[in-house]
Amino acid sequence: MPKKRTLLILLTGVLVITPLMTEAETVFPDVGGNHWAVDEIQYITEQDIVSGYDDDTFRPKENVSRAQTAKMLANALDLNIENPTDPEFSDVEKDSYYYPYIAAVANEGIMTGDGETFDMSEELSRAQMSVVLSSAFGFEKTGDGSFADVPEDYWALDAIQRLAANRITSGHADGSFGPGESTTRAQFSVFLARAMEDDFRVESVNTPPSDVGSDEKAWHFRGVGLGDSETSLKATLGEPKEIEQSRYGFEWYLYHNNYNDYVQIGVEDGEVVAAYSNQNTWQGEHDLDLNDRKSDVLDAYGEPLEYIQKGGSQFNVETEDSSSVFKSNGQYTTFFYDTHRSNLITAVFIIDDEIEEGFRQYYAEPDRVLKESFESQVFHLTNAQRKRYGKRILEWDDAISETAFSHSVDMARNHFFEHQNLDGEDPFDRMLDDGIHYSDAAENIAYGQVSPLYVHQSWMNSTTGHREALLGDYHRLGVGVAFDEIRKQPYYTQNFYTPK
């Protein structure tokens, strides 16, 4: 097969129910007779749904994993685990203990991972638990009940409402649900027992206080808005997948579900100060969404800013077709547009005005932490965009990341900007020099963009092939970022390839 090489450059189921157990004697030594979930745990144990650990414990406080969830659901639904069709998850070996259970639930469309991986050890959030139980048991929605921390645009709202309508969950006492909280083994046992047997179901659902929502924020991302506490953020979305440094100095908390529902939430001193997403995860002013265009934004907001006043200086902002910046209600809002699709809104970035105005420079002070953060963000933003377009999720590749980094360093130190280095080597020469053998490969480079949010946008709006590389049929990605020592401008290199 010929090698494909691309160079790109840029500036800028049926159930059998048995009677309930009422014995005082417990099955597991760590689930005493007074444990709040003892009846449900004993019930699903007697149904041969769960067997506990090799040391005869149940470990009720441990968080349930996706693999454990698959096993319990497959047993509860009596799914076929004898020679099931292979779902071909790259991270689930056929000799794995959990393989037949994972294959069974995947074949039924109950838990499908991201299509390529399953993430066996990943913990199950309460929102994810709602989705898999609703799918597994086919619960119908009979009302529009709500919880204080589940907004109308939340990705799992429908599934959570189905659990509430069918008395599977009562929510927390304060009227919240805690969608981002991890699900413990005891909690999942209770939810599963309720799904299987009516006598376990709750009598009523805890509703939020009447004043909740009366002062609803105009902007929120998966239920999180500026000014929210870090505690509230984690109660809603759970622990982040990654924490990365921003150019402003605050930390980006990265959240996604196999790159669905991707958001970056900025946190400083225990408070949310910024948010970004390039997917349909946000709700803002004027009822704008990803189906609206630049013209709709301008009709709603008026003329965009040309500069931001920071102290005695004016800092120019992007005034090209690909973005617009506005200030209102104590925040700066940047809309990014897809110039390949008639300027549809493609991403949104909001930041507290005091944070923005307090950052009185274009480029951050570079260090190793910022370098690695920029590289990680470029990788995650790429996969979030690819997920949106139905493309394969790329694997991070350390070897080719070193290749990419070396080229960025070379460009920054020697003040040139080309795919070909000063020794006449192109990226494919450099890959081979580093022992990387490929069937397809491509490279994107860029410099000067102040952060990964902006370089990603530039590549996506490029008319010279960067977008095609970013969305191309590759398997692996490496990213390298280096900074000009004097001007502090970042140089970015993306190397994509499919191993030969």
Short mmCIF file of C-alpha atoms in Angstrom, two decimals:
data_model
loop_
_atom_site.label_atom_id
_atom_site.label_comp_id
_atom_site.label_asym_id
_atom_site.label_seq_id
_atom_site.Cartn_x
_atom_site.Cartn_y
_atom_site.Cartn_z
CA MET A 1 0.00 0.00 0.00
CA PRO A 2 1.48 3.40 -0.92
CA LYS A 3 2.22 5.77 1.90
CA LYS A 4 -0.06 8.79 2.15
CA ARG A 5 1.73 11.89 3.30
CA THR A 6 0.20 15.27 3.95
CA LEU A 7 1.95 18.51 4.87
CA LEU A 8 -0.08 21.37 6.29
CA ILE A 9 1.07 24.74 7.46
CA LEU A 10 -0.71 27.61 9.21
CA LEU A 11 0.10 30.89 10.80
CA THR A 12 -2.01 32.31 12.66
CA GLY A 13 -34.57 -7.94 28.13
CA VAL A 14 -36.90 -10.82 30.01
CA LEU A 15 -36.74 -11.12 33.79
CA VAL A 16 -37.75 -13.84 36.25
CA ILE A 17 -38.65 -12.32 39.62
CA THR A 18 -38.41 -14.28 42.87
CA PRO A 19 -39.89 -13.29 46.24
CA LEU A 20 -38.13 -10.65 48.33
CA MET A 21 -35.69 -11.79 51.01
CA THR A 22 -36.37 -10.91 54.62
CA GLU A 23 -33.69 -12.92 56.44
CA ALA A 24 -31.74 -11.09 59.09
CA GLU A 25 -28.60 -13.08 58.26
CA THR A 26 -26.45 -11.29 55.72
CA VAL A 27 -24.49 -12.70 52.82
CA PHE A 28 -21.40 -10.51 53.14
CA PRO A 29 -19.47 -9.71 56.35
CA ASP A 30 -19.09 -6.05 55.34
CA VAL A 31 -22.84 -5.59 54.73
CA GLY A 32 -24.37 -5.82 58.20
CA GLY A 33 -28.02 -6.34 59.00
CA ASN A 34 -28.45 -2.62 59.59
CA HIS A 35 -26.77 -1.52 56.36
CA TRP A 36 -29.06 0.79 54.41
CA ALA A 37 -28.82 -1.38 51.25
CA VAL A 38 -28.72 -4.85 52.84
CA ASP A 39 -32.09 -6.04 51.43
CA GLU A 40 -31.28 -4.99 47.88
CA ILE A 41 -27.75 -6.42 47.98
CA GLN A 42 -29.04 -9.76 49.30
CA TYR A 43 -31.77 -9.76 46.65
CA ILE A 44 -29.45 -9.37 43.69
CA THR A 45 -27.03 -11.86 45.26
CA GLU A 46 -29.79 -14.49 45.47
CA GLN A 47 -30.60 -13.73 41.83
CA ASP A 48 -26.99 -14.67 40.95
CA ILE A 49 -26.42 -11.17 39.63
CA VAL A 50 -23.46 -10.43 41.87
CA SER A 51 -21.12 -12.64 43.87
CA GLY A 52 -18.79 -10.24 45.64
CA TYR A 53 -15.01 -10.53 45.82
CA ASP A 54 -12.72 -13.51 46.35
CA ASP A 55 -12.32 -12.60 50.04
CA ASP A 56 -16.13 -12.93 50.45
CA THR A 57 -16.63 -9.19 50.88
CA PHE A 58 -18.96 -6.94 48.88
CA ARG A 59 -17.18 -3.62 49.37
CA PRO A 60 -20.36 -1.51 49.23
CA LYS A 61 -18.56 1.82 49.38
CA GLU A 62 -16.33 1.16 46.39
CA ASN A 63 -17.34 2.88 43.18
CA VAL A 64 -18.76 0.52 40.59
CA SER A 65 -16.80 0.18 37.36
CA ARG A 66 -18.18 -0.05 33.84
CA ALA A 67 -17.03 -3.68 33.62
CA GLN A 68 -18.80 -4.59 36.89
CA THR A 69 -21.91 -2.79 35.64
CA ALA A 70 -21.85 -4.81 32.43
CA LYS A 71 -21.66 -8.08 34.37
CA MET A 72 -24.55 -7.21 36.68
CA LEU A 73 -26.77 -6.04 33.81
CA ALA A 74 -25.99 -9.09 31.68
CA ASN A 75 -26.89 -11.37 34.60
CA ALA A 76 -30.01 -9.38 35.53
CA LEU A 77 -31.31 -9.47 31.96
CA ASP A 78 -30.20 -13.08 31.36
CA LEU A 79 -28.34 -12.03 28.23
CA ASN A 80 -26.44 -14.48 26.06
CA ILE A 81 -22.87 -14.71 27.29
CA GLU A 82 -22.04 -17.94 25.47
CA ASN A 83 -20.06 -17.10 22.34
CA PRO A 84 -21.47 -13.57 21.94
CA THR A 85 -20.67 -11.51 18.86
CA ASP A 86 -17.38 -9.72 19.37
CA PRO A 87 -17.97 -5.94 19.70
CA GLU A 88 -14.28 -5.46 18.87
CA PHE A 89 -13.37 -3.06 21.65
CA SER A 90 -9.65 -2.45 21.41
CA ASP A 91 -9.26 -2.42 25.21
CA VAL A 92 -11.21 -5.64 25.98
CA GLU A 93 -9.30 -8.86 25.35
CA LYS A 94 -11.31 -12.00 24.56
CA ASP A 95 -9.68 -13.83 27.45
CA SER A 96 -10.72 -11.13 29.91
CA TYR A 97 -13.06 -12.25 32.71
CA TYR A 98 -15.49 -9.49 31.82
CA TYR A 99 -15.39 -10.00 28.03
CA PRO A 100 -18.63 -12.06 27.60
CA TYR A 101 -20.60 -9.66 29.79
CA ILE A 102 -19.31 -6.59 28.00
CA ALA A 103 -19.99 -8.19 24.62
CA ALA A 104 -23.51 -9.10 25.72
CA VAL A 105 -24.52 -5.59 26.81
CA ALA A 106 -22.82 -4.04 23.79
CA ASN A 107 -24.70 -6.34 21.41
CA GLU A 108 -27.96 -5.21 23.03
CA GLY A 109 -27.00 -1.56 22.64
CA ILE A 110 -27.04 -1.00 26.40
CA MET A 111 -23.40 -0.07 26.88
CA THR A 112 -21.48 0.59 23.69
CA GLY A 113 -18.48 2.58 24.86
CA ASP A 114 -17.29 5.01 22.25
CA GLY A 115 -17.53 2.40 19.51
CA GLU A 116 -13.84 1.55 19.70
CA THR A 117 -13.02 1.33 23.42
CA PHE A 118 -15.10 0.35 26.48
CA ASP A 119 -13.03 1.74 29.37
CA MET A 120 -13.60 -1.24 31.68
CA SER A 121 -12.11 0.31 34.81
CA GLU A 122 -13.76 3.71 34.45
CA GLU A 123 -16.14 4.54 37.27
CA LEU A 124 -19.84 4.94 36.49
CA SER A 125 -21.32 8.33 37.27
CA ARG A 126 -24.93 8.64 38.45
CA ALA A 127 -25.83 10.22 35.11
CA GLN A 128 -24.25 7.33 33.20
CA MET A 129 -26.00 4.87 35.53
CA SER A 130 -29.33 6.51 34.64
CA VAL A 131 -28.66 6.10 30.93
CA VAL A 132 -27.68 2.42 31.07
CA LEU A 133 -30.57 1.44 33.38
CA SER A 134 -33.10 3.35 31.26
CA SER A 135 -31.77 1.61 28.17
CA ALA A 136 -31.57 -1.83 29.79
CA PHE A 137 -35.10 -1.84 31.23
CA GLY A 138 -36.88 0.34 28.68
CA PHE A 139 -38.36 2.73 31.21
CA GLU A 140 -40.97 5.11 29.84
CA LYS A 141 -41.10 8.78 30.67
CA THR A 142 -44.40 9.75 32.32
CA GLY A 143 -43.56 13.28 33.46
CA ASP A 144 -41.09 16.12 33.42
CA GLY A 145 -39.90 16.08 37.01
CA SER A 146 -36.66 17.91 37.64
CA PHE A 147 -33.76 18.05 40.06
CA ALA A 148 -32.06 21.25 41.15
CA ASP A 149 -28.72 20.34 39.57
CA VAL A 150 -29.97 18.85 36.27
CA PRO A 151 -30.67 21.64 33.77
CA GLU A 152 -33.00 21.30 30.80
CA ASP A 153 -30.14 20.89 28.35
CA TYR A 154 -28.23 18.30 30.41
CA TRP A 155 -27.10 15.37 28.27
CA ALA A 156 -28.68 12.70 30.55
CA LEU A 157 -31.83 14.64 31.53
CA ASP A 158 -34.25 12.28 29.77
CA ALA A 159 -32.75 9.16 31.38
CA ILE A 160 -32.70 10.75 34.84
CA GLN A 161 -36.35 11.78 34.45
CA ARG A 162 -37.23 8.22 33.41
CA LEU A 163 -35.68 6.83 36.60
CA ALA A 164 -37.56 9.36 38.70
CA ALA A 165 -40.86 8.72 36.88
CA ASN A 166 -40.51 4.97 37.49
CA ARG A 167 -39.58 5.44 41.18
CA ILE A 168 -36.06 4.10 40.72
CA THR A 169 -34.54 7.18 42.31
CA SER A 170 -35.72 9.75 44.81
CA GLY A 171 -32.71 11.99 44.36
CA HIS A 172 -30.98 13.60 47.31
CA ALA A 173 -32.87 15.14 50.22
CA ASP A 174 -32.15 18.68 49.00
CA GLY A 175 -33.81 18.04 45.63
CA SER A 176 -30.55 17.48 43.77
CA PHE A 177 -29.48 14.33 41.89
CA GLY A 178 -25.70 14.58 41.82
CA PRO A 179 -25.32 13.51 38.18
CA GLY A 180 -21.55 13.78 38.23
CA GLU A 181 -21.11 11.81 41.45
CA SER A 182 -19.66 8.32 41.18
CA THR A 183 -22.04 5.41 41.78
CA THR A 184 -21.03 3.07 44.59
CA ARG A 185 -21.57 -0.69 44.44
CA ALA A 186 -24.26 -0.36 47.12
CA GLN A 187 -26.04 2.40 45.21
CA PHE A 188 -26.02 0.50 41.93
CA SER A 189 -27.32 -2.60 43.73
CA VAL A 190 -30.22 -0.55 45.06
CA PHE A 191 -31.03 0.98 41.68
CA LEU A 192 -30.82 -2.42 39.98
CA ALA A 193 -33.05 -4.09 42.60
CA ARG A 194 -35.62 -1.31 42.17
CA ALA A 195 -35.53 -1.75 38.41
CA MET A 196 -36.20 -5.49 38.78
CA GLU A 197 -38.71 -5.55 41.65
CA ASP A 198 -41.50 -3.02 42.28
CA ASP A 199 -41.52 -3.61 46.05
CA PHE A 200 -38.11 -1.97 46.31
CA ARG A 201 -39.15 1.22 44.56
CA VAL A 202 -39.34 4.60 46.29
CA GLU A 203 -42.62 6.21 47.34
CA SER A 204 -41.80 9.74 46.22
CA VAL A 205 -39.15 11.91 44.59
CA ASN A 206 -37.41 14.72 46.43
CA THR A 207 -38.18 17.96 44.63
CA PRO A 208 -36.03 21.08 44.70
CA PRO A 209 -37.06 24.03 46.90
CA SER A 210 -39.46 26.42 45.19
CA ASP A 211 -36.85 29.16 44.85
CA VAL A 212 -34.33 27.01 42.98
CA GLY A 213 -33.95 28.31 39.47
CA SER A 214 -35.51 31.71 40.26
CA ASP A 215 -32.12 33.32 39.76
CA GLU A 216 -30.91 31.02 37.01
CA LYS A 217 -27.70 32.01 35.29
CA ALA A 218 -27.97 33.09 31.68
CA TRP A 219 -24.98 30.93 30.75
CA HIS A 220 -24.19 27.39 31.81
CA PHE A 221 -22.20 24.47 30.44
CA ARG A 222 -23.67 21.07 31.41
CA GLY A 223 -25.31 22.82 34.35
CA VAL A 224 -22.24 24.77 35.47
CA GLY A 225 -21.92 28.55 35.31
CA LEU A 226 -19.49 31.29 36.23
CA GLY A 227 -19.38 31.91 39.96
CA ASP A 228 -20.27 28.33 40.89
CA SER A 229 -18.08 26.77 43.55
CA GLU A 230 -15.64 23.97 42.81
CA THR A 231 -17.69 21.82 45.19
CA SER A 232 -20.85 22.49 43.18
CA LEU A 233 -18.98 21.79 39.94
CA LYS A 234 -17.83 18.38 41.17
CA ALA A 235 -21.29 17.55 42.53
CA THR A 236 -22.68 18.20 39.05
CA LEU A 237 -19.97 16.79 36.80
CA GLY A 238 -17.80 14.69 39.13
CA GLU A 239 -14.03 14.56 39.04
CA PRO A 240 -12.46 15.89 35.83
CA LYS A 241 -10.73 13.64 33.32
CA GLU A 242 -7.75 15.98 33.28
CA ILE A 243 -6.66 19.20 34.96
CA GLU A 244 -4.54 21.48 32.79
CA GLN A 245 -3.04 24.94 33.16
CA SER A 246 -4.57 27.87 31.26
CA ARG A 247 -2.72 30.83 29.80
CA TYR A 248 -4.42 32.98 32.47
CA GLY A 249 -3.05 30.93 35.35
CA PHE A 250 -6.31 29.28 36.41
CA GLU A 251 -6.80 25.54 35.96
CA TRP A 252 -8.87 23.99 33.21
CA TYR A 253 -10.99 21.03 34.42
CA LEU A 254 -11.64 18.83 31.37
CA TYR A 255 -14.87 16.79 31.32
CA HIS A 256 -16.22 14.39 28.71
CA ASN A 257 -17.87 10.99 28.27
CA ASN A 258 -15.64 9.25 25.75
CA TYR A 259 -15.36 12.68 24.14
CA ASN A 260 -19.10 13.26 24.08
CA ASP A 261 -20.33 16.30 26.04
CA TYR A 262 -16.88 17.87 26.05
CA VAL A 263 -16.38 20.94 28.24
CA GLN A 264 -13.46 22.75 29.79
CA ILE A 265 -14.30 24.51 33.06
CA GLY A 266 -11.88 27.11 34.41
CA VAL A 267 -11.38 27.09 38.20
CA GLU A 268 -9.49 29.60 40.31
CA ASP A 269 -9.49 29.76 44.12
CA GLY A 270 -12.36 27.27 44.33
CA GLU A 271 -14.63 29.16 41.94
CA VAL A 272 -15.64 28.71 38.28
CA VAL A 273 -14.22 31.61 36.27
CA ALA A 274 -14.33 30.34 32.67
CA ALA A 275 -15.88 27.71 30.40
CA TYR A 276 -15.38 26.45 26.84
CA SER A 277 -16.96 23.83 24.62
CA ASN A 278 -16.87 22.91 20.95
CA GLN A 279 -19.92 20.63 21.31
CA ASN A 280 -23.62 21.12 22.08
CA THR A 281 -23.17 21.35 25.86
CA TRP A 282 -24.03 24.97 26.62
CA GLN A 283 -26.99 27.26 27.06
CA GLY A 284 -26.58 31.00 26.83
CA GLU A 285 -28.29 34.28 26.29
CA HIS A 286 -30.70 35.02 23.44
CA ASP A 287 -31.47 31.29 22.92
CA LEU A 288 -28.47 30.90 20.63
CA ASP A 289 -27.08 27.43 19.91
CA LEU A 290 -24.94 25.53 17.41
CA ASN A 291 -27.68 25.86 14.76
CA ASP A 292 -27.25 29.63 14.71
CA ARG A 293 -24.84 31.63 12.61
CA LYS A 294 -22.60 34.63 12.98
CA SER A 295 -25.39 36.86 11.67
CA ASP A 296 -27.69 35.63 14.46
CA VAL A 297 -25.02 36.44 17.04
CA LEU A 298 -24.54 39.94 15.67
CA ASP A 299 -28.30 40.51 15.57
CA ALA A 300 -28.49 39.52 19.23
CA TYR A 301 -25.37 41.21 20.59
CA GLY A 302 -24.63 44.03 18.18
CA GLU A 303 -21.14 44.96 17.10
CA PRO A 304 -18.32 42.84 18.54
CA LEU A 305 -15.40 44.32 20.44
CA GLU A 306 -12.30 45.39 18.58
CA TYR A 307 -10.21 45.60 21.73
CA ILE A 308 -10.34 44.98 25.50
CA GLN A 309 -9.30 47.77 27.83
CA LYS A 310 -6.87 46.44 30.42
CA GLY A 311 -5.67 49.18 32.71
CA GLY A 312 -4.21 51.90 30.55
CA SER A 313 -3.70 49.66 27.52
CA GLN A 314 -5.93 48.44 24.75
CA PHE A 315 -5.49 44.80 23.76
CA ASN A 316 -6.75 44.00 20.29
CA VAL A 317 -9.05 41.01 19.90
CA GLU A 318 -9.72 38.80 16.93
CA THR A 319 -11.76 40.75 14.38
CA GLU A 320 -11.59 38.24 11.53
CA ASP A 321 -14.57 36.21 10.32
CA SER A 322 -13.86 33.23 12.56
CA SER A 323 -14.79 34.75 15.96
CA SER A 324 -16.57 37.59 17.76
CA VAL A 325 -16.01 38.87 21.31
CA PHE A 326 -18.61 40.63 23.47
CA LYS A 327 -18.76 41.92 27.04
CA SER A 328 -21.96 41.67 29.08
CA ASN A 329 -23.12 40.77 32.59
CA GLY A 330 -19.63 40.56 34.04
CA GLN A 331 -18.12 38.27 31.43
CA TYR A 332 -16.46 38.22 28.05
CA THR A 333 -18.07 35.85 25.55
CA THR A 334 -16.26 34.62 22.44
CA PHE A 335 -18.24 32.90 19.71
CA PHE A 336 -16.17 30.85 17.26
CA TYR A 337 -17.58 30.23 13.77
CA ASP A 338 -17.12 27.48 11.19
CA THR A 339 -16.24 29.31 8.00
CA HIS A 340 -16.60 26.06 6.03
CA ARG A 341 -20.28 25.84 7.04
CA SER A 342 -21.58 29.35 6.44
CA ASN A 343 -20.34 30.70 9.77
CA LEU A 344 -22.32 28.40 12.04
CA ILE A 345 -21.40 28.74 15.72
CA THR A 346 -18.90 25.97 16.36
CA ALA A 347 -17.61 26.76 19.87
CA VAL A 348 -18.08 29.18 22.77
CA PHE A 349 -15.64 30.52 25.36
CA ILE A 350 -16.74 32.61 28.36
CA ILE A 351 -14.53 34.14 31.03
CA ASP A 352 -15.05 36.34 34.07
CA ASP A 353 -14.29 39.94 33.13
CA GLU A 354 -11.95 40.50 36.08
CA ILE A 355 -9.86 37.49 35.07
CA GLU A 356 -9.62 38.65 31.46
CA GLU A 357 -8.87 42.26 32.31
CA GLY A 358 -6.32 41.24 34.92
CA PHE A 359 -4.29 39.32 32.32
CA ARG A 360 -2.37 42.23 30.84
CA GLN A 361 -0.33 40.46 28.20
CA TYR A 362 -0.90 38.49 25.03
CA TYR A 363 1.23 35.47 25.78
CA ALA A 364 1.59 33.55 29.03
CA GLU A 365 4.96 33.07 30.70
CA PRO A 366 6.11 29.75 29.24
CA ASP A 367 7.27 26.86 31.39
CA ARG A 368 7.19 23.07 31.30
CA VAL A 369 3.72 22.89 32.90
CA LEU A 370 2.22 25.27 30.32
CA LYS A 371 3.94 23.42 27.47
CA GLU A 372 2.52 20.06 28.57
CA SER A 373 -0.88 21.62 29.22
CA PHE A 374 -1.04 23.15 25.74
CA GLU A 375 -0.07 19.80 24.20
CA SER A 376 -2.73 17.94 26.18
CA GLN A 377 -5.44 20.47 25.34
CA VAL A 378 -4.65 20.32 21.62
CA PHE A 379 -4.98 16.53 21.79
CA HIS A 380 -8.30 16.59 23.67
CA LEU A 381 -9.79 19.38 21.54
CA THR A 382 -8.91 17.39 18.43
CA ASN A 383 -10.65 14.26 19.72
CA ALA A 384 -13.70 16.24 20.87
CA GLN A 385 -14.00 17.70 17.38
CA ARG A 386 -13.49 14.31 15.74
CA LYS A 387 -16.18 12.81 18.01
CA ARG A 388 -18.60 15.50 16.88
CA TYR A 389 -17.97 14.54 13.26
CA GLY A 390 -18.19 10.79 13.88
CA LYS A 391 -14.48 10.19 13.38
CA ARG A 392 -12.22 7.67 15.10
CA ILE A 393 -10.81 8.72 18.47
CA LEU A 394 -7.05 9.12 18.15
CA GLU A 395 -4.58 7.48 20.53
CA TRP A 396 -1.86 9.59 22.12
CA ASP A 397 1.55 8.48 20.89
CA ASP A 398 4.61 9.37 22.99
CA ALA A 399 7.14 8.63 20.27
CA ILE A 400 5.64 10.84 17.62
CA SER A 401 4.94 13.51 20.24
CA GLU A 402 8.71 13.72 20.70
CA THR A 403 9.07 14.07 16.93
CA ALA A 404 6.53 16.89 16.96
CA PHE A 405 8.12 18.61 19.95
CA SER A 406 11.58 18.49 18.43
CA HIS A 407 10.31 20.26 15.33
CA SER A 408 8.54 22.94 17.38
CA VAL A 409 11.74 23.52 19.37
CA ASP A 410 13.75 23.72 16.16
CA MET A 411 11.39 26.33 14.69
CA ALA A 412 11.30 28.40 17.88
CA ARG A 413 15.08 28.41 18.42
CA ASN A 414 16.07 28.99 14.82
CA HIS A 415 13.26 31.38 13.91
CA PHE A 416 11.82 29.62 10.89
CA PHE A 417 8.35 28.32 10.14
CA GLU A 418 8.30 25.47 7.66
CA HIS A 419 7.62 21.73 7.55
CA GLN A 420 11.11 21.26 6.16
CA ASN A 421 13.82 21.95 8.71
CA LEU A 422 17.12 23.70 8.07
CA ASP A 423 18.76 20.32 7.34
CA GLY A 424 16.29 19.72 4.52
CA GLU A 425 14.32 17.03 6.38
CA ASP A 426 10.55 16.92 6.01
CA PRO A 427 8.26 15.48 8.72
CA PHE A 428 8.28 12.06 7.13
CA ASP A 429 12.06 11.96 7.22
CA ARG A 430 11.91 12.91 10.90
CA MET A 431 9.35 10.18 11.62
CA LEU A 432 11.52 7.53 9.99
CA ASP A 433 14.61 8.85 11.80
CA ASP A 434 12.69 8.33 15.06
CA GLY A 435 11.75 4.76 14.14
CA ILE A 436 8.12 5.53 13.34
CA HIS A 437 6.81 3.47 10.43
CA TYR A 438 3.51 4.60 8.96
CA SER A 439 1.05 3.80 6.19
CA ASP A 440 -0.59 7.25 6.35
CA ALA A 441 0.75 10.39 7.97
CA ALA A 442 0.20 14.13 8.10
CA GLU A 443 1.51 17.17 9.90
CA ASN A 444 -0.10 20.43 11.00
CA ILE A 445 2.00 23.32 12.23
CA ALA A 446 1.08 26.77 13.50
CA TYR A 447 2.56 29.59 15.54
CA GLY A 448 1.44 32.71 17.32
CA GLN A 449 -2.02 31.62 18.49
CA VAL A 450 -2.31 32.54 22.17
CA SER A 451 -3.77 29.21 23.35
CA PRO A 452 -4.94 25.76 22.20
CA LEU A 453 -8.51 27.07 21.84
CA TYR A 454 -7.38 29.46 19.15
CA VAL A 455 -4.93 27.25 17.29
CA HIS A 456 -7.57 24.51 17.13
CA GLN A 457 -10.03 27.00 15.67
CA SER A 458 -7.47 28.17 13.12
CA TRP A 459 -6.76 24.64 11.92
CA MET A 460 -10.49 23.89 11.64
CA ASN A 461 -11.08 26.99 9.51
CA SER A 462 -8.03 26.51 7.30
CA THR A 463 -8.58 26.29 3.56
CA THR A 464 -5.25 24.58 2.93
CA GLY A 465 -5.81 21.10 4.34
CA HIS A 466 -5.38 21.45 8.11
CA ARG A 467 -9.05 20.65 8.75
CA GLU A 468 -8.79 17.57 6.57
CA ALA A 469 -5.76 16.36 8.50
CA LEU A 470 -7.41 17.02 11.86
CA LEU A 471 -10.47 15.02 10.78
CA GLY A 472 -8.53 12.47 8.72
CA ASP A 473 -8.55 8.68 8.92
CA TYR A 474 -5.54 8.28 11.19
CA HIS A 475 -5.06 6.19 14.35
CA ARG A 476 -2.52 8.10 16.43
CA LEU A 477 -1.59 11.67 17.25
CA GLY A 478 1.38 13.37 18.81
CA VAL A 479 1.56 17.02 19.77
CA GLY A 480 4.59 19.17 20.54
CA VAL A 481 4.60 22.79 21.70
CA ALA A 482 7.61 25.06 22.19
CA PHE A 483 7.91 28.78 22.90
CA ASP A 484 10.03 31.56 21.48
CA GLU A 485 12.25 32.54 24.42
CA ILE A 486 11.95 36.27 23.79
CA ARG A 487 8.52 36.86 22.25
CA LYS A 488 6.95 33.93 24.16
CA GLN A 489 4.96 32.94 21.07
CA PRO A 490 4.02 29.25 21.00
CA TYR A 491 4.94 27.01 18.07
CA TYR A 492 2.56 24.08 17.61
CA THR A 493 3.15 20.80 15.75
CA GLN A 494 0.60 18.01 15.28
CA ASN A 495 1.79 14.71 13.79
CA PHE A 496 -0.89 12.21 12.73
CA TYR A 497 -0.19 8.68 11.56
CA THR A 498 -1.45 5.14 11.14
CA PRO A 499 1.15 2.47 12.03
CA LYS A 500 2.36 0.36 9.16
#
